[in-house]
XYZ file of C-alpha atoms in Angstrom:
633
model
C -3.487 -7.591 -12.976
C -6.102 -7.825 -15.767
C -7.920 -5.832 -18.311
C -10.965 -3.647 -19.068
C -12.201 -6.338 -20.401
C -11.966 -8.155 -17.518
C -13.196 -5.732 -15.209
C -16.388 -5.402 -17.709
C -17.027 -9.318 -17.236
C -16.617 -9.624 -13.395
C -18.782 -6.341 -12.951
C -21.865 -8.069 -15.542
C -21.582 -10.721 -12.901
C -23.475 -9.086 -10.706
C -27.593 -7.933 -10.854
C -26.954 -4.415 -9.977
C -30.564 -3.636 -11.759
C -31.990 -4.164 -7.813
C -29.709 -1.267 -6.216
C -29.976 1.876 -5.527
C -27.600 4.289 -7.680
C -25.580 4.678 -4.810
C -25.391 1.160 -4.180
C -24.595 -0.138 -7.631
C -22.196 3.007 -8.010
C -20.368 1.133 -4.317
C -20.417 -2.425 -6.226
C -18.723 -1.371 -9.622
C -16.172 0.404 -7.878
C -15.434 -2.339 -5.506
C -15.515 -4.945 -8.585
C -13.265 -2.826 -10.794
C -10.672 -3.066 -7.628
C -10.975 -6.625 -7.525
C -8.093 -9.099 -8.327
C -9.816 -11.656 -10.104
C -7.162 -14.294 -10.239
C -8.280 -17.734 -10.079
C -7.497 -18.767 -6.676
C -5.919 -22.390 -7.602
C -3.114 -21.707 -5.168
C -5.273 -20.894 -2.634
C -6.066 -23.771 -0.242
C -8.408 -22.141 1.792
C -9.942 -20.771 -1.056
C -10.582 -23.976 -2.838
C -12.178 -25.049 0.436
C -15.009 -23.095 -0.408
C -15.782 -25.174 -3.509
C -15.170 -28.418 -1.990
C -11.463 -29.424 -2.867
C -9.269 -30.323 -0.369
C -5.746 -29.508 -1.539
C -3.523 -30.829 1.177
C -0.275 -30.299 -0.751
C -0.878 -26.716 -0.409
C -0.440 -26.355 3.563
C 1.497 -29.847 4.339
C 4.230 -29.951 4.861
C 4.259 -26.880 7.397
C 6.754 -24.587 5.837
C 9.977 -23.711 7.488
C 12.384 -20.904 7.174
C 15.994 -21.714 6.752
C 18.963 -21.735 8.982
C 20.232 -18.493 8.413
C 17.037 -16.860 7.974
C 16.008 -17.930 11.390
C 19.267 -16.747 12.623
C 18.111 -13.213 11.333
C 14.991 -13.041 13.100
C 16.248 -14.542 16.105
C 19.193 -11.889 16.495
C 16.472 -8.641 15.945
C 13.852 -10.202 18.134
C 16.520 -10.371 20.666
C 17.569 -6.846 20.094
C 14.361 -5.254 19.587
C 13.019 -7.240 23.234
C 16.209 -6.184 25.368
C 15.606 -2.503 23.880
C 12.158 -1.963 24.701
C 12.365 -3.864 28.005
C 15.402 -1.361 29.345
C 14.350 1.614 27.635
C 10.373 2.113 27.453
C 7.259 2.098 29.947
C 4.750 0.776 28.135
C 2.520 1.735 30.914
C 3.734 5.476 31.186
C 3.152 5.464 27.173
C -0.303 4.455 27.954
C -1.155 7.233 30.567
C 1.163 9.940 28.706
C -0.465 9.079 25.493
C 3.338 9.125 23.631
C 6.116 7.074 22.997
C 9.387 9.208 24.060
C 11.158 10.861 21.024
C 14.539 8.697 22.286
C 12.749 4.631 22.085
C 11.645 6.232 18.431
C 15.173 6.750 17.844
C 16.549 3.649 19.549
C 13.786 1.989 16.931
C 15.334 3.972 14.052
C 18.874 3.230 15.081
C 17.597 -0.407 15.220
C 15.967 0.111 11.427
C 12.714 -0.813 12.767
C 11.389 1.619 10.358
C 13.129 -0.146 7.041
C 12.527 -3.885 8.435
C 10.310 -4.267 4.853
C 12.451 -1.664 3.086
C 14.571 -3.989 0.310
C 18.495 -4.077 1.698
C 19.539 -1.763 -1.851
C 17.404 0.780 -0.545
C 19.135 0.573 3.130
C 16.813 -1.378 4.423
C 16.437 -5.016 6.387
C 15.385 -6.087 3.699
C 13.156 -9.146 6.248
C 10.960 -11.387 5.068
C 7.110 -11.478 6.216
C 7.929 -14.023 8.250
C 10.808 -12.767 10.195
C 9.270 -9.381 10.137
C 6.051 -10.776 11.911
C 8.232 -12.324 14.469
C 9.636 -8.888 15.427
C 5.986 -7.268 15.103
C 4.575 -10.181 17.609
C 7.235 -9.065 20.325
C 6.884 -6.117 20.285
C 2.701 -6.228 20.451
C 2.979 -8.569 23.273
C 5.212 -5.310 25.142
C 3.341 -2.548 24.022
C 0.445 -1.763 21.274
C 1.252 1.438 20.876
C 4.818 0.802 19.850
C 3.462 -2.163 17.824
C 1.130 -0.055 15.915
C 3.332 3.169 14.876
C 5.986 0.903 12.995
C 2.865 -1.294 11.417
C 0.968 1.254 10.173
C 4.338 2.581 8.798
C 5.245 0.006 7.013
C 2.309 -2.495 6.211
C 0.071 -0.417 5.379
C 1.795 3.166 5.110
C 4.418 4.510 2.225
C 7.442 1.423 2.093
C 4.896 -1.565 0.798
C 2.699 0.308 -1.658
C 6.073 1.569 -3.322
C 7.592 -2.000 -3.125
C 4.702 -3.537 -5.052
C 3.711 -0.959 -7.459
C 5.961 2.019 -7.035
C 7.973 3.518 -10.064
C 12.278 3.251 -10.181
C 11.885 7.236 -9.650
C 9.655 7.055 -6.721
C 11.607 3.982 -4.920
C 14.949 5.578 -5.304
C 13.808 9.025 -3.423
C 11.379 7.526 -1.056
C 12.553 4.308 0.194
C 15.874 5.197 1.406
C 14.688 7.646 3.479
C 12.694 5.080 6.251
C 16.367 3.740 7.352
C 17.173 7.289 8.278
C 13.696 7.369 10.547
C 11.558 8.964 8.436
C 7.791 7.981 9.309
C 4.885 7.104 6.915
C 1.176 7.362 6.917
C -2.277 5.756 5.087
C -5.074 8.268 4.148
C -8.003 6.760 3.113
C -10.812 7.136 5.875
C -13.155 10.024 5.793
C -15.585 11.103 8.250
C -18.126 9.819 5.868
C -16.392 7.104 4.646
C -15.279 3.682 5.929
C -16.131 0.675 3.654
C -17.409 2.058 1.208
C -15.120 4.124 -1.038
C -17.836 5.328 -3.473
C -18.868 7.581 -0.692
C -15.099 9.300 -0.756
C -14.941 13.500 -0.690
C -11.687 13.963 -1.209
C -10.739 15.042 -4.734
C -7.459 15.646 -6.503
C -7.894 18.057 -10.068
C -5.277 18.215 -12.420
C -3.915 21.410 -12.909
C -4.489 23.402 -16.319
C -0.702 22.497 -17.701
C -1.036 18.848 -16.548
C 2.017 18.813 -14.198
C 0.071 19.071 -10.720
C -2.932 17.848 -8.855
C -4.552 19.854 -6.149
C -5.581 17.828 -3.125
C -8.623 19.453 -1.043
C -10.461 16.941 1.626
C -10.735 15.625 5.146
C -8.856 12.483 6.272
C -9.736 10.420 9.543
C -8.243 8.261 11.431
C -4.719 8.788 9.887
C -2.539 6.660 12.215
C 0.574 8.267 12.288
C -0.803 11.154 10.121
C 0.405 13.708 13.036
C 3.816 12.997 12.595
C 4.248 11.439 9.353
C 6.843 12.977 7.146
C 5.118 11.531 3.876
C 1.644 9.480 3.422
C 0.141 8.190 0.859
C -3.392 9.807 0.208
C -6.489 8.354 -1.737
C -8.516 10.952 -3.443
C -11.104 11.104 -6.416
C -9.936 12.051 -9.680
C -11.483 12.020 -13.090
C -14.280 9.561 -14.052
C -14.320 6.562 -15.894
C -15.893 5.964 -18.817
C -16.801 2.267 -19.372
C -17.684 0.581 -23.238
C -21.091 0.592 -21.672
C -20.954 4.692 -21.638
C -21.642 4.495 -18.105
C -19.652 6.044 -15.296
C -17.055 5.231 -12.939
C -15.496 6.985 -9.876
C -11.807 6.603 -10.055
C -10.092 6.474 -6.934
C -6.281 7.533 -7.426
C -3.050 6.886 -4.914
C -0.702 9.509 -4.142
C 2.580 10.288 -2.138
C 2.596 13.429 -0.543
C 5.094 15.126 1.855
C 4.460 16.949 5.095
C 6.212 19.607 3.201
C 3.996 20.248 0.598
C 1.821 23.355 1.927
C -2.201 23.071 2.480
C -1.642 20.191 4.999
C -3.748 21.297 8.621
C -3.613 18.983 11.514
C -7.236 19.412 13.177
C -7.827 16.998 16.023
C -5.838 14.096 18.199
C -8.097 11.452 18.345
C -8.170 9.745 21.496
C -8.781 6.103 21.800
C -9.436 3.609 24.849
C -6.331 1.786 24.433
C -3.159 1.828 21.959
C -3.256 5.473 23.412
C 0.061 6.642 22.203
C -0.450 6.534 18.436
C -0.729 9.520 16.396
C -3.871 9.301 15.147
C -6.003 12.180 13.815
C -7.971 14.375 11.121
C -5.876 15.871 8.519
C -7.340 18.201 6.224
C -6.085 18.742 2.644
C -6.170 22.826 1.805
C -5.054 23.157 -2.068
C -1.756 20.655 -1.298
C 0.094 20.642 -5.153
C 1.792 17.282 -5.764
C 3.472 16.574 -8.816
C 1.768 14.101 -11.223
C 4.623 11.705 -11.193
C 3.560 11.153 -7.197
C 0.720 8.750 -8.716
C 1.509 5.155 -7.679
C 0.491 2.483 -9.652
C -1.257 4.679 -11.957
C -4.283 7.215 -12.120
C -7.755 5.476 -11.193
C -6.164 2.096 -9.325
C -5.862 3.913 -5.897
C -8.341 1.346 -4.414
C -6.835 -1.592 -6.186
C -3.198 -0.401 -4.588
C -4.794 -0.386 -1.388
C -6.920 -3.419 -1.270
C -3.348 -5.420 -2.581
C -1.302 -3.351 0.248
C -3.942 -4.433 2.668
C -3.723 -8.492 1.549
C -0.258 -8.568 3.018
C -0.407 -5.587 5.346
C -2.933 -7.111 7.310
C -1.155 -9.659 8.158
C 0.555 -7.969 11.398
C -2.961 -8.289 13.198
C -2.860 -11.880 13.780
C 1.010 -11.400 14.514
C -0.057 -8.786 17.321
C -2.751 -10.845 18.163
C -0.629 -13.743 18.636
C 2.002 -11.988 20.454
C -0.701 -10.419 23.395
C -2.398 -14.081 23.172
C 1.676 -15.552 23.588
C 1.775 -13.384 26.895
C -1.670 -14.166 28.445
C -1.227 -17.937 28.141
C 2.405 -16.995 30.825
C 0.476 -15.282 33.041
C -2.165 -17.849 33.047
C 0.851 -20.277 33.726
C 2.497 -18.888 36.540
C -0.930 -16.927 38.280
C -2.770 -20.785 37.787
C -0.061 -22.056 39.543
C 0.827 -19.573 41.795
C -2.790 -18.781 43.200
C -3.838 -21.162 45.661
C -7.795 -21.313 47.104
C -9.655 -23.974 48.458
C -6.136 -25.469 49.249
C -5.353 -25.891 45.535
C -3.746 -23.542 42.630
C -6.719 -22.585 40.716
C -4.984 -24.224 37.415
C -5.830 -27.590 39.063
C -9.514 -26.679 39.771
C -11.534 -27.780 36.951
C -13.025 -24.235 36.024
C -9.366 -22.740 36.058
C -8.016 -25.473 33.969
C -10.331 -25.399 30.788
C -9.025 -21.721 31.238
C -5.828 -22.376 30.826
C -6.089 -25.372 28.127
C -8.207 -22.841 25.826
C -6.164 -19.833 26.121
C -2.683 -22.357 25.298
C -5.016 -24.420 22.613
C -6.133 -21.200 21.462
C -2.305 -19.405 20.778
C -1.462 -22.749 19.323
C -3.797 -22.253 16.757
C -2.759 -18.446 16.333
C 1.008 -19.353 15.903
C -0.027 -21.947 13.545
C -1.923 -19.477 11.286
C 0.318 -16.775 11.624
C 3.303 -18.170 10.545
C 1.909 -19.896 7.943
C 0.212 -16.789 6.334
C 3.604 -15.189 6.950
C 5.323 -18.162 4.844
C 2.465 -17.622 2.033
C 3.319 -13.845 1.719
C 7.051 -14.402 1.332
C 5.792 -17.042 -1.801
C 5.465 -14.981 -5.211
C 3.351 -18.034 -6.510
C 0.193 -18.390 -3.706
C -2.877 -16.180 -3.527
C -3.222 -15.231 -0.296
C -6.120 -12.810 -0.146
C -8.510 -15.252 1.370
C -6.024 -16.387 4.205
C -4.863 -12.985 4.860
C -8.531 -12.376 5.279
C -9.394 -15.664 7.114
C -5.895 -15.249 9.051
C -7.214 -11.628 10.721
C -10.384 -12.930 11.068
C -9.786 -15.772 12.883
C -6.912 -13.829 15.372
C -8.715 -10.778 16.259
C -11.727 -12.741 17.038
C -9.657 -15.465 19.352
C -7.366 -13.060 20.861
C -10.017 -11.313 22.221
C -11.549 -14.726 23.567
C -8.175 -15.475 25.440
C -7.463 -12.042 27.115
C -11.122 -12.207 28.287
C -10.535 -15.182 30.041
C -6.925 -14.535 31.617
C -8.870 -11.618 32.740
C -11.383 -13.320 34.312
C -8.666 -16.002 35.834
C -7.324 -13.124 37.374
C -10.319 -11.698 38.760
C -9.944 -8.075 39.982
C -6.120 -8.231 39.774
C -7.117 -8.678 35.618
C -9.173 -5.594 35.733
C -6.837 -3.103 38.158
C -3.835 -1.244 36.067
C -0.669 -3.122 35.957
C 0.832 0.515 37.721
C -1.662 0.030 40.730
C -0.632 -3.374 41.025
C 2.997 -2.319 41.106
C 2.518 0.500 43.438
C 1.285 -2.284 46.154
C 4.051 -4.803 45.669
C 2.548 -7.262 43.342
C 3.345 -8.593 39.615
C 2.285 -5.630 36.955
C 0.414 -8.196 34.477
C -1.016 -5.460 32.462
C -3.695 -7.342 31.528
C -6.640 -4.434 31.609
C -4.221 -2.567 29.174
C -4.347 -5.614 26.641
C -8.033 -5.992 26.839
C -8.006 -1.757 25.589
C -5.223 -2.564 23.110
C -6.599 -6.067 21.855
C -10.384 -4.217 21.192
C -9.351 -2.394 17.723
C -8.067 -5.234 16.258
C -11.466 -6.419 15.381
C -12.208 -3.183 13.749
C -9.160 -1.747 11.803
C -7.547 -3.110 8.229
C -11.331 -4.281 7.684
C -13.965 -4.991 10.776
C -14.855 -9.006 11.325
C -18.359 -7.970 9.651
C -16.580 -7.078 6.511
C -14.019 -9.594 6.765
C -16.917 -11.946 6.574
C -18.292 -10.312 3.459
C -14.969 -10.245 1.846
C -14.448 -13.558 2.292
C -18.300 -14.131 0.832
C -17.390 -12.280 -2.426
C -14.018 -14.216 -3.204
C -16.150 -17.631 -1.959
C -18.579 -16.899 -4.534
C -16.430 -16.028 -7.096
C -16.289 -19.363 -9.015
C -19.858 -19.842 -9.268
C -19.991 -16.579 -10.839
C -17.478 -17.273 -13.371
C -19.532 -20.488 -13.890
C -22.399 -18.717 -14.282
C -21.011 -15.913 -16.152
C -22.130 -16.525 -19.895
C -25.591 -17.535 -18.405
C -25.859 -14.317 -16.945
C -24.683 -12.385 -19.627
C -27.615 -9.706 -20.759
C -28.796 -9.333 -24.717
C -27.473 -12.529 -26.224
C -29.515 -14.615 -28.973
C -32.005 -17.332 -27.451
C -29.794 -19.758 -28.837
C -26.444 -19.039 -27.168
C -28.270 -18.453 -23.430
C -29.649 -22.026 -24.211
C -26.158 -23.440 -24.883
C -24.770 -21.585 -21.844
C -27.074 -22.521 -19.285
C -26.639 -26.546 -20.547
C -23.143 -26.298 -20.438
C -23.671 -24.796 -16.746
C -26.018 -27.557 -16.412
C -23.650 -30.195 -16.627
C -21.186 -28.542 -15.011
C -22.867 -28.323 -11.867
C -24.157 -32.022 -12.142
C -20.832 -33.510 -11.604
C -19.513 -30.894 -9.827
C -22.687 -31.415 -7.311
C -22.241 -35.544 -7.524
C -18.774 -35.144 -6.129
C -19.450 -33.460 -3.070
C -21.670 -36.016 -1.992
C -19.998 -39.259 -4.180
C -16.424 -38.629 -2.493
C -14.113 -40.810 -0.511
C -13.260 -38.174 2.478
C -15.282 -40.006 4.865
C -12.524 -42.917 4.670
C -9.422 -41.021 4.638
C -7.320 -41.051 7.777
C -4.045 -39.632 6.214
C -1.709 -42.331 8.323
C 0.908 -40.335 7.731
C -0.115 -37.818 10.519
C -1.037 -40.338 13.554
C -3.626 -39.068 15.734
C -3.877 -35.719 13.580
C -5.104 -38.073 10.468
C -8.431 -37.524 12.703
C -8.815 -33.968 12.168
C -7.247 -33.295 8.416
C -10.392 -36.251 7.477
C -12.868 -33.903 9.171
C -11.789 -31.071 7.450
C -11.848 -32.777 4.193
C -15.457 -34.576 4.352
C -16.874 -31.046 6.124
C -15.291 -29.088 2.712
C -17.747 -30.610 0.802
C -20.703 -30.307 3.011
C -19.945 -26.561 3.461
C -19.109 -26.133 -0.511
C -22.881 -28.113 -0.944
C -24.525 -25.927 2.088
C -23.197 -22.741 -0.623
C -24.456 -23.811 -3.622
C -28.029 -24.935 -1.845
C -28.161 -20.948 -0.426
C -26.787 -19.413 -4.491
C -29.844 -21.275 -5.222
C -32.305 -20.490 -3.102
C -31.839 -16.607 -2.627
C -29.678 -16.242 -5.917
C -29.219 -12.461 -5.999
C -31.103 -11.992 -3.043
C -28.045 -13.771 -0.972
C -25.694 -10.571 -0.838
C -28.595 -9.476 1.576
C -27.924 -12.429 3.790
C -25.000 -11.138 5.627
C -25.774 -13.024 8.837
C -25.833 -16.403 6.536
C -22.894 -15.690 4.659
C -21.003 -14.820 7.724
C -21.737 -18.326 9.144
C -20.867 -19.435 5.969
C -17.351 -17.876 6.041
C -16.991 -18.619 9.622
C -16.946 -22.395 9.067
C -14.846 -21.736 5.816
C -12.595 -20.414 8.502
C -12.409 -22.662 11.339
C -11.685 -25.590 8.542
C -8.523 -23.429 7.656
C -7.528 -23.188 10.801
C -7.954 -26.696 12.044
C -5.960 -27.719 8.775
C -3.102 -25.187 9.994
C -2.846 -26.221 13.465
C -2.742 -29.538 12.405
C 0.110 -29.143 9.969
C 2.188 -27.123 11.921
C 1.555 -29.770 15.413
C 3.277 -32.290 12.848
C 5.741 -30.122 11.767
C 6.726 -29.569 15.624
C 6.436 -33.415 16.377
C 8.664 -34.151 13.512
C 10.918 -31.468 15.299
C 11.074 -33.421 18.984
C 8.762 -36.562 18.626
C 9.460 -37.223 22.298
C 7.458 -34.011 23.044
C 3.486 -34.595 22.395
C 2.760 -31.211 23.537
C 1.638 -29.705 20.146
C -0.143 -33.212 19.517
C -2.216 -32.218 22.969
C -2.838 -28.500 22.068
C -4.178 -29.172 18.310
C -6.264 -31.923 19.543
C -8.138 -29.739 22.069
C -8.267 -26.914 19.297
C -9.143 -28.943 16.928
C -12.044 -30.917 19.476
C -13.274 -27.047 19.947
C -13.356 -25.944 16.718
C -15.592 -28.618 15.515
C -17.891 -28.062 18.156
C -18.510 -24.459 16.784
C -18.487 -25.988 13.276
C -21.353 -27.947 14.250
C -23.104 -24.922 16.075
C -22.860 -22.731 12.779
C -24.339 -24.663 10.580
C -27.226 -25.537 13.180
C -27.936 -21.561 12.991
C -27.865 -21.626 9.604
C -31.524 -22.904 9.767
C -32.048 -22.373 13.214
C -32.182 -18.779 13.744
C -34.507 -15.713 14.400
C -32.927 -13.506 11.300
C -36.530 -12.254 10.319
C -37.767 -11.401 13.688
C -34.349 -9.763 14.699
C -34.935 -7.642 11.480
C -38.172 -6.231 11.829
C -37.083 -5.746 15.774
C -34.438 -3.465 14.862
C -36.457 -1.820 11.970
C -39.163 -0.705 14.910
C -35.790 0.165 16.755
C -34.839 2.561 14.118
C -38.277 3.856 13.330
C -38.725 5.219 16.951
C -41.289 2.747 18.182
C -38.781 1.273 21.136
C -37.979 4.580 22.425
C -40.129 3.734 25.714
C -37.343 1.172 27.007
C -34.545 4.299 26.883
C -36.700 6.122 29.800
C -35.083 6.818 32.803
C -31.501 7.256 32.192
C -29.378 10.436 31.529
C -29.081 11.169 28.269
C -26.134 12.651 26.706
C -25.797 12.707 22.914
C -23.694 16.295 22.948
């Protein structure tokens, strides 16, 4: 949390003298959302600026005894459940999940896993409650997705971080008796950028209501949610600068409250049996008390909600990634041509040693995001960003190529392949299911550019009193020495540094890796500074740069987790060099496509791509669409 003044500073930051209204309007709301804590606890963070904090992530963080016990007892439950008791398939073609598996969920408390145990609830910790959600998304996405949106993203967390004592004791006992939440914050004209938003909420004339009029898309759950909480616009801001800012505010609102229209089921290529559709807001009265966190912080509620909600993507991720690499196991050993299983031909085995390398690296992150979230003191909005990154993008990678180890039996229903006697691998229904996760709870392209803004953050707040507009000669003089120095031995250390001989002994043939990551910090933290430089503000318009940027940022986070979390499991059973084998080939990968990015950091066609697409827009391409059938209805 932090102050006007604070949110004054971090927006002067930035040279919104070259934007557009609407675009500088976009920025200072985003910026007045921001958390602008430091980021010391943050080990990918600090990665960014060349300091490799190894303390932060070693050693690999375990849960105790009896917490273990807990998760291992639901997962257990919830997996023998779903297994006797739902078709994932028939949910699939139906396009629903049958009212009884939503009560065997409820009588399971699926729906109050986050829900604090004096509210009824589980009570779980992100860690065992990722455990659950990774079962569960390896069985069925549509399943996995009604109790995420729920409760990551829906009603339960909101109130947990920021809701009143009134509004937790009437709402949150209510999800152990099955009721069902929802997010509203997409509208048909909005996506990421919440300047754009239409929905508005006006305080009635004796101050007691608001009235709620708007359009909400892509509500998941919103068509059978019994309460949701719903972002609209309320009264402006008025900054010390006299200027103007949109306020964006949170509220709870029941299905009961009148005004609320369902008008369209959207219908999706896979994860086909969520709820998910356009709700429009007629008039809907909801007292003022319904206001969480307070009036004009709607977007910072949900940009917090979304650091730990997003967190069940590289859980689901995981889970589908968890269930590939068996199928790859038994169909590599089971499929014979050319009078060998294709797991021992050379083409099938880098299959199967990326997709197991791959969910090695996925398990790694995941849990130890999962362990960050359930820590009060870390700052974990760059590796909950990095974290669903990194998953959505891999998992996609590995079901591709269990697909394409499968051949036609990938592509062909899981039903059809039960109907003529062979094993249902629903592998075609992953592929469907897997797609959204590199869209939803933030696309990779904006991951990228989240990551970019945190990234630059410090240099910012280095370069904050240079930037600073109508000061005397004398103190922009002072500033920009005292920046001066700064950055000389700040700049000295990321080339005068010792990472080049550490080989952490400690961690055997791992040492390898962690020294890579740790020399490569500071060439990536230099490669930033040379771009802040050399487009200053012109570098927000650089996405394809920064995303290479940030991409590297990422793959050094997740070598440094895999890596931790292989000791961790050879410390476990040091007679078992399995992990040691599956972060080494990681690892061996992931610098390979370290090395690639920063090659296309100079080595690129960004300017001719550009004006390409600009003659693409303008009309001047349209010759290449002839001779197809063209439906744009």
């Amino acid at each position: 949390m932090h102050n006007k003044q604070d949110h004054d500073e971090s927006i002067s930051m930035l040279d919104t003298s070259r934007m557009n209204a609407e675009q500088a309007a976009a920025m200072r709301l985003t910026e007045e959302a921001r958390d602008t804590k430091a980021g010391i606890n943050s080990f990918a963070g600090q990665l960014f600026m060349g300091s490799f904090k190894k303390e932060l992530i070693f050693p690999f963080p375990t849960q105790s005894q009896s917490e273990q016990a807990i998760g291992d007892k639901l997962v257990a439950e919830v997996s023998t459940f779903l297994s006797e008791n739902l078709d994932a398939e028939q949910v699939d073609a139906t396009q629903k999940i049958p009212d009884k598996v939503i009560q065997g969920l409820v009588d399971l408390g699926l729906f109050a896993m986050k829900t604090p145990k004096k509210y009824n609830g589980l009570g779980l910790t992100q860690v065992n409650y990722n455990r659950v959600m990774m079962a569960i998304s390896s069985y069925c996405g549509s399943t996995a997705v009604l109790l995420s949106a729920h409760q990551s993203i829906g009603v339960p967390q909101p109130l947990k971080l920021f809701g009143t004592q009134a509004q937790k004791d009437k709402y949150l006992p209510l999800f152990r008796l099955g009721k069902i939440s929802a997010f509203a914050l997409t509208e048909p004209e909005v996506g990421s950028d919440p300047a754009k938003m239409e929905t508005t909420a006006t305080l009635s004339d004796d101050g007691k209501h608001y009235y709620i009029n708007g359009l909400k898309l892509w509500c998941t759950n919103g068509l059978i949610a019994d309460v949701l909480v719903v972002m609209a616009k309320t009264e402006d801001k008025i900054l010390s600068s006299g200027e103007k800012i949109q306020q964006i505010s949170a509220f709870i609102v029941e299905r009961e409250y009148p005004g609320i229209e369902i008008l369209h089921r959207c219908d999706f290529m896979g994860i086909r049996g969520i709820e998910n559709g356009l709700l429009k807001f007629n008039n809907v009265k909801v007292p003022v008390e319904n206001i969480i966190l307070g009036k004009g912080k709607g977007l910072k509620l949900a940009l917090a909600t979304l650091n730990t909600g997003r967190l069940t993507l590289p859980a689901a991720a995981t889970g589908m990634s968890k269930y590939c690499l068996g199928v790859a196991r038994e169909w590599g050993r089971e499929r014979v041509q050319w009078g060998r299983p294709i797991g021992e031909h050379e083409a099938g085995a880098k299959k199967i040693a990326f997709i197991a390398s791959s969910t090695f690296a996925m398990q790694a992150i995941t849990s130890l995001t999962s362990h960050m979230a359930d820590d009060d003191t870390q700052d974990l909005r760059i590796e909950a960003a990095m974290a669903k990154l990194f998953c959505s993008e891999l998992s996609w990678q590995v079901i591709d190529e269990t697909m394409q180890l499968r051949g036609g039996r990938g592509y062909e229903k899981a039903s059809s392949l039960k109907a003529r006697g062979e094993k249902a691998y629903p592998i075609e229904r992953l592929m469907r299911d897997c797609r959204i996760n590199r869209i939803i709870e933030g696309t990779s392209d904006i991951m990228k550019l989240f990551l970019a803004r945190e990234a630059m953050d410090p240099h910012l707040k280095s370069a904050a009193d240079v930037l600073k507009k109508q000061q005397p000669v004398g103190q922009q003089i002072e500033a920009g020495l005292k920046l001066a120095t700064f950055y000389a031995h700040w700049y000295s250390k990321q080339w005068l540094n010792r990472s080049h001989f550490s080989t952490h002994p400690e961690l055997g043939k791992l040492g390898k890796h962690i020294s890579y990551v740790e020399s490569t910090s500071h060439k990536l933290a230099r490669t930033i500074f040379y771009y802040i430089g050399y487009y200053q503000q012109a570098l927000e318009e650089k996405q394809h740069i920064l995303g290479l940027l940030m991409e590297i940022g990422t793959e050094l986070f997740a070598i440094s987790a895999t890596c931790s979390y292989a000791h961790l499991k050879l410390q476990e059973n040091s007679y078992d060099l399995g992990p040691q084998y599956l972060a080494d080939v990681f690892c061996l990968n992931s610098q390979r496509k370290i090395k690639r990015l920063f090659l296309e950091l100079t080595d690129n066609d960004d300017k001719k791509e550009n004006k390409l697409a600009s003659r693409v827009l303008n009309g001047e391409i349209e010759w290449l669409e002839e001779g197809i059938i063209w439906n744009n209805d």
